[in-house]
Short mmCIF file of N, CA and C and ligand atoms in Angstrom, two decimals:
data_model
loop_
_atom_site.label_atom_id
_atom_site.label_comp_id
_atom_site.label_asym_id
_atom_site.label_seq_id
_atom_site.Cartn_x
_atom_site.Cartn_y
_atom_site.Cartn_z
N MET Q 1 19.95 -2.42 -0.04
CA MET Q 1 18.49 -2.36 0.09
C MET Q 1 18.09 -2.69 1.53
N THR Q 2 17.22 -1.86 2.07
CA THR Q 2 16.76 -2.06 3.44
C THR Q 2 15.43 -2.80 3.43
N LYS Q 3 15.50 -4.12 3.55
CA LYS Q 3 14.24 -4.86 3.61
C LYS Q 3 13.82 -4.93 5.08
N ILE Q 4 12.56 -4.66 5.35
CA ILE Q 4 12.10 -4.71 6.75
C ILE Q 4 10.96 -5.71 6.87
N GLU Q 5 10.95 -6.43 7.99
CA GLU Q 5 9.86 -7.39 8.24
C GLU Q 5 9.28 -7.17 9.63
N TRP Q 6 7.98 -7.29 9.72
CA TRP Q 6 7.34 -7.27 11.04
C TRP Q 6 6.31 -8.36 11.11
N ILE Q 7 6.13 -8.88 12.29
CA ILE Q 7 4.98 -9.75 12.54
C ILE Q 7 3.96 -8.89 13.28
N VAL Q 8 2.75 -8.84 12.78
CA VAL Q 8 1.68 -8.11 13.48
C VAL Q 8 0.65 -9.14 13.93
N LYS Q 9 0.03 -8.86 15.07
CA LYS Q 9 -0.83 -9.88 15.66
C LYS Q 9 -2.31 -9.56 15.61
N SER Q 10 -2.63 -8.40 15.02
CA SER Q 10 -4.05 -8.04 14.93
C SER Q 10 -4.24 -7.04 13.80
N GLU Q 11 -5.50 -6.85 13.43
CA GLU Q 11 -5.84 -5.85 12.43
C GLU Q 11 -5.36 -4.46 12.88
N ASP Q 12 -5.55 -4.17 14.18
CA ASP Q 12 -5.12 -2.87 14.70
C ASP Q 12 -3.62 -2.66 14.57
N GLU Q 13 -2.86 -3.72 14.80
CA GLU Q 13 -1.40 -3.59 14.68
C GLU Q 13 -1.01 -3.33 13.23
N THR Q 14 -1.71 -3.97 12.31
CA THR Q 14 -1.44 -3.72 10.89
C THR Q 14 -1.70 -2.25 10.57
N LYS Q 15 -2.82 -1.75 11.10
CA LYS Q 15 -3.16 -0.34 10.83
C LYS Q 15 -2.14 0.60 11.46
N LYS Q 16 -1.62 0.20 12.62
CA LYS Q 16 -0.64 1.04 13.31
C LYS Q 16 0.64 1.16 12.48
N VAL Q 17 1.08 0.06 11.92
CA VAL Q 17 2.26 0.09 11.05
C VAL Q 17 1.97 0.98 9.83
N ALA Q 18 0.79 0.81 9.27
CA ALA Q 18 0.41 1.60 8.09
C ALA Q 18 0.34 3.09 8.43
N ASN Q 19 -0.14 3.40 9.63
CA ASN Q 19 -0.19 4.80 10.10
C ASN Q 19 1.19 5.44 10.11
N LYS Q 20 2.15 4.67 10.64
CA LYS Q 20 3.51 5.22 10.76
C LYS Q 20 4.10 5.44 9.38
N LEU Q 21 3.83 4.51 8.48
CA LEU Q 21 4.31 4.71 7.11
C LEU Q 21 3.60 5.92 6.51
N GLY Q 22 2.29 5.98 6.67
CA GLY Q 22 1.50 7.07 6.10
C GLY Q 22 2.00 8.44 6.52
N ALA Q 23 2.44 8.54 7.76
CA ALA Q 23 2.90 9.83 8.28
C ALA Q 23 4.15 10.33 7.56
N LEU Q 24 4.88 9.40 6.92
CA LEU Q 24 6.13 9.79 6.24
C LEU Q 24 5.95 9.97 4.74
N LEU Q 25 4.75 9.70 4.25
CA LEU Q 25 4.55 9.72 2.80
C LEU Q 25 4.41 11.15 2.26
N GLU Q 26 4.81 11.28 0.99
CA GLU Q 26 4.77 12.58 0.31
C GLU Q 26 4.10 12.41 -1.05
N ALA Q 27 3.70 13.53 -1.62
CA ALA Q 27 3.11 13.51 -2.96
C ALA Q 27 4.05 12.80 -3.92
N GLY Q 28 3.50 11.93 -4.73
CA GLY Q 28 4.30 11.22 -5.73
C GLY Q 28 4.79 9.86 -5.26
N ASP Q 29 4.55 9.53 -3.98
CA ASP Q 29 4.95 8.21 -3.48
C ASP Q 29 3.99 7.15 -4.01
N VAL Q 30 4.56 5.98 -4.33
CA VAL Q 30 3.76 4.87 -4.85
C VAL Q 30 4.06 3.62 -4.02
N ILE Q 31 2.99 3.05 -3.46
CA ILE Q 31 3.10 1.87 -2.60
C ILE Q 31 2.35 0.72 -3.26
N ALA Q 32 3.05 -0.40 -3.45
CA ALA Q 32 2.42 -1.61 -4.00
C ALA Q 32 2.10 -2.56 -2.87
N LEU Q 33 0.88 -3.08 -2.84
CA LEU Q 33 0.50 -4.04 -1.80
C LEU Q 33 0.24 -5.39 -2.44
N GLU Q 34 0.94 -6.41 -1.93
CA GLU Q 34 0.79 -7.75 -2.46
C GLU Q 34 0.39 -8.71 -1.34
N GLY Q 35 -0.40 -9.69 -1.68
CA GLY Q 35 -0.83 -10.67 -0.68
C GLY Q 35 -2.10 -11.32 -1.18
N ASP Q 36 -2.35 -12.52 -0.64
CA ASP Q 36 -3.53 -13.28 -1.06
C ASP Q 36 -4.82 -12.54 -0.74
N LEU Q 37 -5.91 -13.07 -1.25
CA LEU Q 37 -7.25 -12.56 -0.90
C LEU Q 37 -7.39 -12.54 0.62
N GLY Q 38 -7.82 -11.42 1.15
CA GLY Q 38 -8.04 -11.35 2.59
C GLY Q 38 -6.77 -11.22 3.42
N ALA Q 39 -5.63 -10.98 2.77
CA ALA Q 39 -4.38 -10.86 3.53
C ALA Q 39 -4.39 -9.61 4.41
N GLY Q 40 -4.96 -8.53 3.88
CA GLY Q 40 -5.00 -7.28 4.66
C GLY Q 40 -4.57 -6.06 3.86
N LYS Q 41 -4.60 -6.15 2.54
CA LYS Q 41 -4.16 -5.02 1.71
C LYS Q 41 -5.06 -3.80 1.92
N THR Q 42 -6.37 -4.03 1.91
CA THR Q 42 -7.28 -2.90 2.11
C THR Q 42 -7.18 -2.37 3.55
N THR Q 43 -7.01 -3.29 4.49
CA THR Q 43 -6.82 -2.88 5.90
C THR Q 43 -5.60 -1.97 6.02
N PHE Q 44 -4.53 -2.34 5.36
CA PHE Q 44 -3.31 -1.53 5.39
C PHE Q 44 -3.57 -0.16 4.77
N THR Q 45 -4.33 -0.16 3.68
CA THR Q 45 -4.65 1.10 3.00
C THR Q 45 -5.46 2.02 3.93
N LYS Q 46 -6.36 1.42 4.70
CA LYS Q 46 -7.16 2.22 5.67
C LYS Q 46 -6.23 2.91 6.66
N GLY Q 47 -5.20 2.20 7.09
CA GLY Q 47 -4.24 2.78 8.04
C GLY Q 47 -3.50 3.96 7.43
N ILE Q 48 -3.11 3.81 6.16
CA ILE Q 48 -2.44 4.93 5.47
C ILE Q 48 -3.42 6.10 5.37
N ALA Q 49 -4.65 5.79 4.99
CA ALA Q 49 -5.65 6.85 4.79
C ALA Q 49 -5.87 7.65 6.07
N SER Q 50 -5.96 6.97 7.20
CA SER Q 50 -6.25 7.72 8.41
C SER Q 50 -5.08 8.63 8.78
N SER Q 51 -3.86 8.20 8.49
CA SER Q 51 -2.74 9.09 8.81
C SER Q 51 -2.64 10.25 7.82
N LEU Q 52 -3.30 10.14 6.68
CA LEU Q 52 -3.33 11.27 5.74
C LEU Q 52 -4.51 12.20 6.05
N GLY Q 53 -5.21 11.90 7.13
CA GLY Q 53 -6.33 12.77 7.55
C GLY Q 53 -7.60 12.54 6.74
N ILE Q 54 -7.72 11.35 6.15
CA ILE Q 54 -8.92 11.03 5.37
C ILE Q 54 -9.99 10.47 6.30
N ARG Q 55 -11.14 11.13 6.31
CA ARG Q 55 -12.21 10.72 7.23
C ARG Q 55 -13.14 9.69 6.59
N LYS Q 56 -13.28 9.77 5.29
CA LYS Q 56 -14.18 8.86 4.59
C LYS Q 56 -13.70 7.42 4.71
N THR Q 57 -14.64 6.49 4.81
CA THR Q 57 -14.26 5.08 4.94
C THR Q 57 -13.66 4.57 3.63
N VAL Q 58 -12.49 4.00 3.75
CA VAL Q 58 -11.84 3.39 2.59
C VAL Q 58 -12.28 1.94 2.54
N ASN Q 59 -12.84 1.53 1.41
CA ASN Q 59 -13.21 0.12 1.30
C ASN Q 59 -12.67 -0.47 0.00
N SER Q 60 -12.88 -1.76 -0.16
CA SER Q 60 -12.36 -2.41 -1.36
C SER Q 60 -13.11 -1.89 -2.57
N PRO Q 61 -12.41 -1.30 -3.51
CA PRO Q 61 -13.11 -0.81 -4.68
C PRO Q 61 -13.41 -1.97 -5.64
N THR Q 62 -14.40 -2.78 -5.28
CA THR Q 62 -14.64 -4.04 -5.99
C THR Q 62 -14.78 -3.89 -7.51
N PHE Q 63 -15.67 -3.00 -7.92
CA PHE Q 63 -15.84 -2.86 -9.36
C PHE Q 63 -15.23 -1.58 -9.90
N THR Q 64 -14.60 -0.84 -9.00
CA THR Q 64 -13.96 0.40 -9.42
C THR Q 64 -12.47 0.15 -9.29
N ILE Q 65 -11.74 0.44 -10.33
CA ILE Q 65 -10.30 0.20 -10.28
C ILE Q 65 -9.61 1.29 -9.45
N ILE Q 66 -10.11 2.50 -9.56
CA ILE Q 66 -9.44 3.63 -8.91
C ILE Q 66 -10.42 4.43 -8.07
N LYS Q 67 -10.03 4.69 -6.81
CA LYS Q 67 -10.83 5.59 -5.98
C LYS Q 67 -9.93 6.69 -5.44
N GLU Q 68 -10.47 7.90 -5.39
CA GLU Q 68 -9.68 9.02 -4.87
C GLU Q 68 -10.28 9.49 -3.56
N TYR Q 69 -9.41 9.78 -2.61
CA TYR Q 69 -9.85 10.30 -1.31
C TYR Q 69 -9.09 11.58 -1.03
N HIS Q 70 -9.72 12.48 -0.30
CA HIS Q 70 -9.06 13.76 -0.05
C HIS Q 70 -8.81 14.01 1.42
N GLY Q 71 -7.54 14.15 1.76
CA GLY Q 71 -7.12 14.46 3.12
C GLY Q 71 -6.06 15.54 3.04
N GLU Q 72 -5.09 15.49 3.97
CA GLU Q 72 -4.00 16.47 3.89
C GLU Q 72 -3.26 16.29 2.57
N LEU Q 73 -3.21 15.05 2.12
CA LEU Q 73 -2.72 14.73 0.78
C LEU Q 73 -3.80 13.87 0.14
N PRO Q 74 -3.97 13.95 -1.18
CA PRO Q 74 -4.92 13.03 -1.81
C PRO Q 74 -4.38 11.60 -1.75
N LEU Q 75 -5.29 10.64 -1.66
CA LEU Q 75 -4.91 9.23 -1.73
C LEU Q 75 -5.59 8.63 -2.95
N TYR Q 76 -4.80 8.01 -3.80
CA TYR Q 76 -5.34 7.31 -4.96
C TYR Q 76 -5.25 5.82 -4.64
N HIS Q 77 -6.39 5.20 -4.45
CA HIS Q 77 -6.43 3.79 -4.08
C HIS Q 77 -6.80 2.98 -5.31
N LEU Q 78 -5.84 2.21 -5.79
CA LEU Q 78 -6.05 1.39 -6.98
C LEU Q 78 -6.14 -0.08 -6.56
N ASP Q 79 -7.10 -0.78 -7.10
CA ASP Q 79 -7.17 -2.23 -6.91
C ASP Q 79 -7.33 -2.81 -8.30
N VAL Q 80 -6.24 -3.38 -8.81
CA VAL Q 80 -6.24 -3.79 -10.22
C VAL Q 80 -6.59 -5.27 -10.41
N TYR Q 81 -7.12 -5.88 -9.34
CA TYR Q 81 -7.45 -7.31 -9.39
C TYR Q 81 -8.38 -7.63 -10.56
N ARG Q 82 -9.33 -6.76 -10.79
CA ARG Q 82 -10.32 -7.04 -11.83
C ARG Q 82 -10.03 -6.37 -13.17
N LEU Q 83 -8.84 -5.84 -13.30
CA LEU Q 83 -8.48 -5.24 -14.58
C LEU Q 83 -8.28 -6.37 -15.58
N GLU Q 84 -9.01 -6.32 -16.68
CA GLU Q 84 -8.96 -7.46 -17.60
C GLU Q 84 -7.68 -7.49 -18.43
N ASP Q 85 -7.23 -6.30 -18.79
CA ASP Q 85 -6.06 -6.24 -19.66
C ASP Q 85 -4.96 -5.48 -18.92
N SER Q 86 -3.88 -6.22 -18.61
CA SER Q 86 -2.83 -5.63 -17.77
C SER Q 86 -2.12 -4.46 -18.44
N MET Q 87 -2.31 -4.34 -19.75
CA MET Q 87 -1.67 -3.21 -20.44
C MET Q 87 -2.64 -2.06 -20.67
N GLU Q 88 -3.86 -2.24 -20.22
CA GLU Q 88 -4.83 -1.16 -20.39
C GLU Q 88 -4.32 0.07 -19.63
N ASP Q 89 -4.31 1.19 -20.31
CA ASP Q 89 -3.77 2.40 -19.70
C ASP Q 89 -4.91 3.27 -19.19
N LEU Q 90 -5.08 3.26 -17.88
CA LEU Q 90 -6.15 4.07 -17.28
C LEU Q 90 -5.59 5.39 -16.77
N GLY Q 91 -4.45 5.78 -17.33
CA GLY Q 91 -3.83 7.03 -16.90
C GLY Q 91 -3.09 6.88 -15.58
N PHE Q 92 -2.60 5.65 -15.32
CA PHE Q 92 -1.91 5.40 -14.05
C PHE Q 92 -0.78 6.38 -13.80
N ASP Q 93 -0.04 6.69 -14.87
CA ASP Q 93 1.11 7.59 -14.73
C ASP Q 93 0.75 8.93 -14.12
N ASP Q 94 -0.45 9.40 -14.46
CA ASP Q 94 -0.89 10.69 -13.91
C ASP Q 94 -1.03 10.60 -12.39
N TYR Q 95 -1.45 9.43 -11.91
CA TYR Q 95 -1.55 9.24 -10.46
C TYR Q 95 -0.16 9.15 -9.84
N PHE Q 96 0.70 8.33 -10.48
CA PHE Q 96 2.04 8.12 -9.93
C PHE Q 96 2.82 9.42 -9.83
N HIS Q 97 2.60 10.31 -10.78
CA HIS Q 97 3.36 11.57 -10.77
C HIS Q 97 2.50 12.74 -10.32
N GLY Q 98 1.37 12.41 -9.70
CA GLY Q 98 0.43 13.45 -9.30
C GLY Q 98 0.77 14.06 -7.96
N ASP Q 99 -0.23 14.73 -7.38
CA ASP Q 99 0.03 15.46 -6.14
C ASP Q 99 -0.45 14.69 -4.91
N GLY Q 100 -0.57 13.37 -5.05
CA GLY Q 100 -1.00 12.57 -3.91
C GLY Q 100 -0.17 11.30 -3.78
N VAL Q 101 -0.65 10.45 -2.88
CA VAL Q 101 -0.01 9.16 -2.62
C VAL Q 101 -0.83 8.09 -3.34
N THR Q 102 -0.16 7.17 -4.03
CA THR Q 102 -0.87 6.09 -4.71
C THR Q 102 -0.60 4.76 -4.00
N VAL Q 103 -1.68 4.04 -3.72
CA VAL Q 103 -1.56 2.70 -3.13
C VAL Q 103 -2.23 1.73 -4.11
N ILE Q 104 -1.51 0.67 -4.48
CA ILE Q 104 -2.03 -0.26 -5.50
C ILE Q 104 -2.12 -1.67 -4.95
N GLU Q 105 -3.34 -2.19 -4.83
CA GLU Q 105 -3.50 -3.60 -4.45
C GLU Q 105 -3.30 -4.47 -5.70
N TRP Q 106 -2.64 -5.58 -5.54
CA TRP Q 106 -2.33 -6.52 -6.65
C TRP Q 106 -1.47 -5.85 -7.73
N ALA Q 107 -0.51 -5.02 -7.29
CA ALA Q 107 0.27 -4.21 -8.24
C ALA Q 107 0.99 -5.04 -9.30
N HIS Q 108 1.40 -6.28 -8.96
CA HIS Q 108 2.17 -7.06 -9.95
C HIS Q 108 1.36 -7.32 -11.22
N LEU Q 109 0.04 -7.23 -11.11
CA LEU Q 109 -0.79 -7.47 -12.31
C LEU Q 109 -0.60 -6.38 -13.37
N ILE Q 110 -0.06 -5.23 -12.96
CA ILE Q 110 0.24 -4.18 -13.95
C ILE Q 110 1.74 -3.86 -13.92
N LYS Q 111 2.54 -4.91 -13.71
CA LYS Q 111 3.97 -4.68 -13.46
C LYS Q 111 4.65 -3.85 -14.55
N ASP Q 112 4.21 -4.00 -15.78
CA ASP Q 112 4.87 -3.26 -16.85
C ASP Q 112 4.53 -1.77 -16.83
N GLN Q 113 3.54 -1.42 -16.03
CA GLN Q 113 3.14 0.00 -15.98
C GLN Q 113 3.61 0.70 -14.71
N LEU Q 114 4.26 -0.06 -13.84
CA LEU Q 114 4.65 0.53 -12.54
C LEU Q 114 5.88 1.42 -12.69
N PRO Q 115 6.03 2.40 -11.79
CA PRO Q 115 7.23 3.23 -11.85
C PRO Q 115 8.46 2.41 -11.42
N ALA Q 116 9.62 2.84 -11.85
CA ALA Q 116 10.85 2.10 -11.55
C ALA Q 116 11.12 2.09 -10.06
N GLN Q 117 10.81 3.18 -9.38
CA GLN Q 117 11.02 3.26 -7.93
C GLN Q 117 9.69 3.08 -7.25
N ILE Q 118 9.65 2.17 -6.31
CA ILE Q 118 8.37 1.83 -5.68
C ILE Q 118 8.66 1.13 -4.34
N LEU Q 119 7.73 1.26 -3.41
CA LEU Q 119 7.84 0.48 -2.17
C LEU Q 119 6.79 -0.62 -2.22
N THR Q 120 7.26 -1.88 -2.29
CA THR Q 120 6.32 -3.00 -2.30
C THR Q 120 6.22 -3.58 -0.90
N ILE Q 121 4.99 -3.80 -0.47
CA ILE Q 121 4.75 -4.41 0.85
C ILE Q 121 4.02 -5.73 0.63
N TYR Q 122 4.67 -6.81 1.05
CA TYR Q 122 4.05 -8.14 0.95
C TYR Q 122 3.40 -8.46 2.28
N ILE Q 123 2.17 -8.93 2.23
CA ILE Q 123 1.45 -9.30 3.45
C ILE Q 123 1.18 -10.81 3.40
N TYR Q 124 1.74 -11.52 4.36
CA TYR Q 124 1.57 -12.98 4.39
C TYR Q 124 0.69 -13.38 5.57
N HIS Q 125 -0.25 -14.24 5.28
CA HIS Q 125 -1.12 -14.83 6.27
C HIS Q 125 -0.32 -15.76 7.16
N ILE Q 126 -0.36 -15.56 8.46
CA ILE Q 126 0.32 -16.51 9.36
C ILE Q 126 -0.73 -17.30 10.13
N SER Q 127 -1.69 -16.59 10.68
CA SER Q 127 -2.81 -17.27 11.35
C SER Q 127 -4.00 -16.35 11.17
N GLU Q 128 -5.10 -16.67 11.80
CA GLU Q 128 -6.31 -15.88 11.60
C GLU Q 128 -6.07 -14.39 11.82
N SER Q 129 -5.32 -14.07 12.86
CA SER Q 129 -5.13 -12.65 13.15
C SER Q 129 -3.67 -12.18 13.06
N SER Q 130 -2.77 -13.06 12.67
CA SER Q 130 -1.36 -12.64 12.53
C SER Q 130 -0.96 -12.57 11.07
N ARG Q 131 -0.13 -11.61 10.79
CA ARG Q 131 0.38 -11.43 9.43
C ARG Q 131 1.87 -11.09 9.50
N LYS Q 132 2.59 -11.47 8.44
CA LYS Q 132 3.97 -10.99 8.30
C LYS Q 132 3.95 -9.89 7.25
N LEU Q 133 4.52 -8.74 7.59
CA LEU Q 133 4.60 -7.62 6.65
C LEU Q 133 6.06 -7.50 6.22
N VAL Q 134 6.28 -7.53 4.92
CA VAL Q 134 7.65 -7.41 4.40
C VAL Q 134 7.70 -6.19 3.47
N PHE Q 135 8.54 -5.23 3.84
CA PHE Q 135 8.69 -4.01 3.03
C PHE Q 135 9.91 -4.17 2.14
N MET Q 136 9.72 -4.03 0.83
CA MET Q 136 10.84 -4.14 -0.12
C MET Q 136 10.95 -2.84 -0.90
N PRO Q 137 11.86 -1.96 -0.49
CA PRO Q 137 12.00 -0.68 -1.20
C PRO Q 137 12.86 -0.82 -2.45
N VAL Q 138 12.46 -0.15 -3.51
CA VAL Q 138 13.30 -0.05 -4.70
C VAL Q 138 13.49 1.43 -5.01
N GLY Q 139 14.75 1.85 -5.01
CA GLY Q 139 15.07 3.26 -5.28
C GLY Q 139 15.42 3.98 -3.99
N GLU Q 140 16.14 5.08 -4.19
CA GLU Q 140 16.70 5.82 -3.06
C GLU Q 140 15.61 6.33 -2.11
N ARG Q 141 14.56 6.89 -2.69
CA ARG Q 141 13.48 7.47 -1.87
C ARG Q 141 12.92 6.44 -0.88
N TYR Q 142 12.67 5.23 -1.38
CA TYR Q 142 12.00 4.24 -0.53
C TYR Q 142 12.97 3.54 0.43
N ASN Q 143 14.23 3.47 0.01
CA ASN Q 143 15.24 2.97 0.95
C ASN Q 143 15.35 3.91 2.14
N GLN Q 144 15.36 5.21 1.82
CA GLN Q 144 15.42 6.22 2.86
C GLN Q 144 14.20 6.14 3.79
N LEU Q 145 13.06 5.99 3.16
CA LEU Q 145 11.79 5.89 3.91
C LEU Q 145 11.85 4.70 4.89
N CYS Q 146 12.34 3.58 4.40
CA CYS Q 146 12.41 2.39 5.26
C CYS Q 146 13.40 2.61 6.40
N LYS Q 147 14.49 3.32 6.10
CA LYS Q 147 15.45 3.62 7.18
C LYS Q 147 14.78 4.47 8.24
N GLU Q 148 14.01 5.47 7.79
CA GLU Q 148 13.31 6.33 8.75
C GLU Q 148 12.34 5.51 9.60
N LEU Q 149 11.66 4.58 8.98
CA LEU Q 149 10.73 3.73 9.73
C LEU Q 149 11.46 2.90 10.78
N LEU Q 150 12.61 2.37 10.38
CA LEU Q 150 13.40 1.57 11.32
C LEU Q 150 13.86 2.44 12.48
N ASP Q 151 14.32 3.67 12.15
CA ASP Q 151 14.79 4.59 13.19
C ASP Q 151 13.68 4.92 14.17
N GLU Q 152 12.47 4.98 13.65
CA GLU Q 152 11.33 5.32 14.50
C GLU Q 152 10.88 4.15 15.34
N ASN Q 153 11.42 2.98 15.05
CA ASN Q 153 10.98 1.76 15.72
C ASN Q 153 9.48 1.59 15.57
N ILE Q 154 9.10 1.27 14.38
CA ILE Q 154 7.71 1.26 13.93
C ILE Q 154 6.75 0.48 14.83
N SER Q 155 7.26 -0.52 15.52
CA SER Q 155 6.32 -1.37 16.25
C SER Q 155 5.93 -0.78 17.61
N ASN Q 156 6.55 0.36 17.97
CA ASN Q 156 6.18 0.96 19.26
C ASN Q 156 4.85 1.68 19.18
N1 ATP B 1 -3.32 -8.73 11.44
C1 ATP B 1 -4.26 -8.46 10.53
N2 ATP B 1 -4.03 -7.53 9.58
C2 ATP B 1 -4.96 -7.26 8.63
N3 ATP B 1 -6.16 -7.85 8.54
C3 ATP B 1 -6.45 -8.78 9.47
C4 ATP B 1 -5.52 -9.12 10.50
N4 ATP B 1 -6.08 -10.08 11.27
C5 ATP B 1 -7.29 -10.32 10.77
N5 ATP B 1 -7.53 -9.55 9.69
C6 ATP B 1 -8.76 -9.60 8.89
O1 ATP B 1 -8.41 -10.03 7.59
C7 ATP B 1 -9.24 -9.35 6.63
C8 ATP B 1 -8.38 -8.57 5.68
O2 ATP B 1 -9.21 -8.08 4.68
P1 ATP B 1 -8.75 -7.03 3.60
O3 ATP B 1 -9.96 -6.61 2.85
O4 ATP B 1 -7.91 -5.98 4.24
O5 ATP B 1 -7.80 -7.95 2.69
P2 ATP B 1 -7.33 -7.69 1.20
O6 ATP B 1 -5.92 -8.20 1.14
O7 ATP B 1 -7.56 -6.28 0.81
O8 ATP B 1 -8.27 -8.66 0.37
P3 ATP B 1 -8.66 -8.60 -1.20
O9 ATP B 1 -7.58 -9.35 -1.91
O10 ATP B 1 -9.97 -9.29 -1.26
O11 ATP B 1 -8.73 -7.16 -1.62
C9 ATP B 1 -10.19 -8.45 7.41
O12 ATP B 1 -11.39 -9.15 7.64
C10 ATP B 1 -9.44 -8.25 8.73
O13 ATP B 1 -10.30 -8.01 9.82
MG1 MG B 2 -8.60 -5.41 -0.80
#
């Protein structure tokens, strides 16, 4: 397993890392984002969105569990923080196997519904503007993706 870690020092750096990941994503990819309130999950999602050519502003879907955006690839932005029943089936599978990229904030809250292969990104608060990003790929596709990111030297 290729686990990758980066320290980013600003919101822009977080978005830059997300951009590089976004550029490698394909239909059917599922990204789980974990981290405390305000860690930067939505910020990271914005970075992915811009690299998918999405012009619309991506924001926290506070009362909406699922938002769809249309770019070169569709982006399905899920935030399951307010989902009351972790087994409630909102048709997640259709998104995971659909024709776009799915990004899930607080993914562990629906862990029993997640696909077996997934790229989980943990975002840890270090200081007001610094974060540690830890990429944990599960499955061949995401291990490969992480290798490509390493080869590209993501922080450049
Ligand atoms: N390096 C950084 N990366 C990401 N966000 C940062 C960074 N430094 C500061 N911030 C700030 O931290 C906040 C992150 O908010 P964001 O909405 O992305 O978090 P979140 O993890 O989605 O929170 P929530 O759990 O409420 O959905 C923003 O105000 C952003 O400007
Ligand atoms: Mg958020």
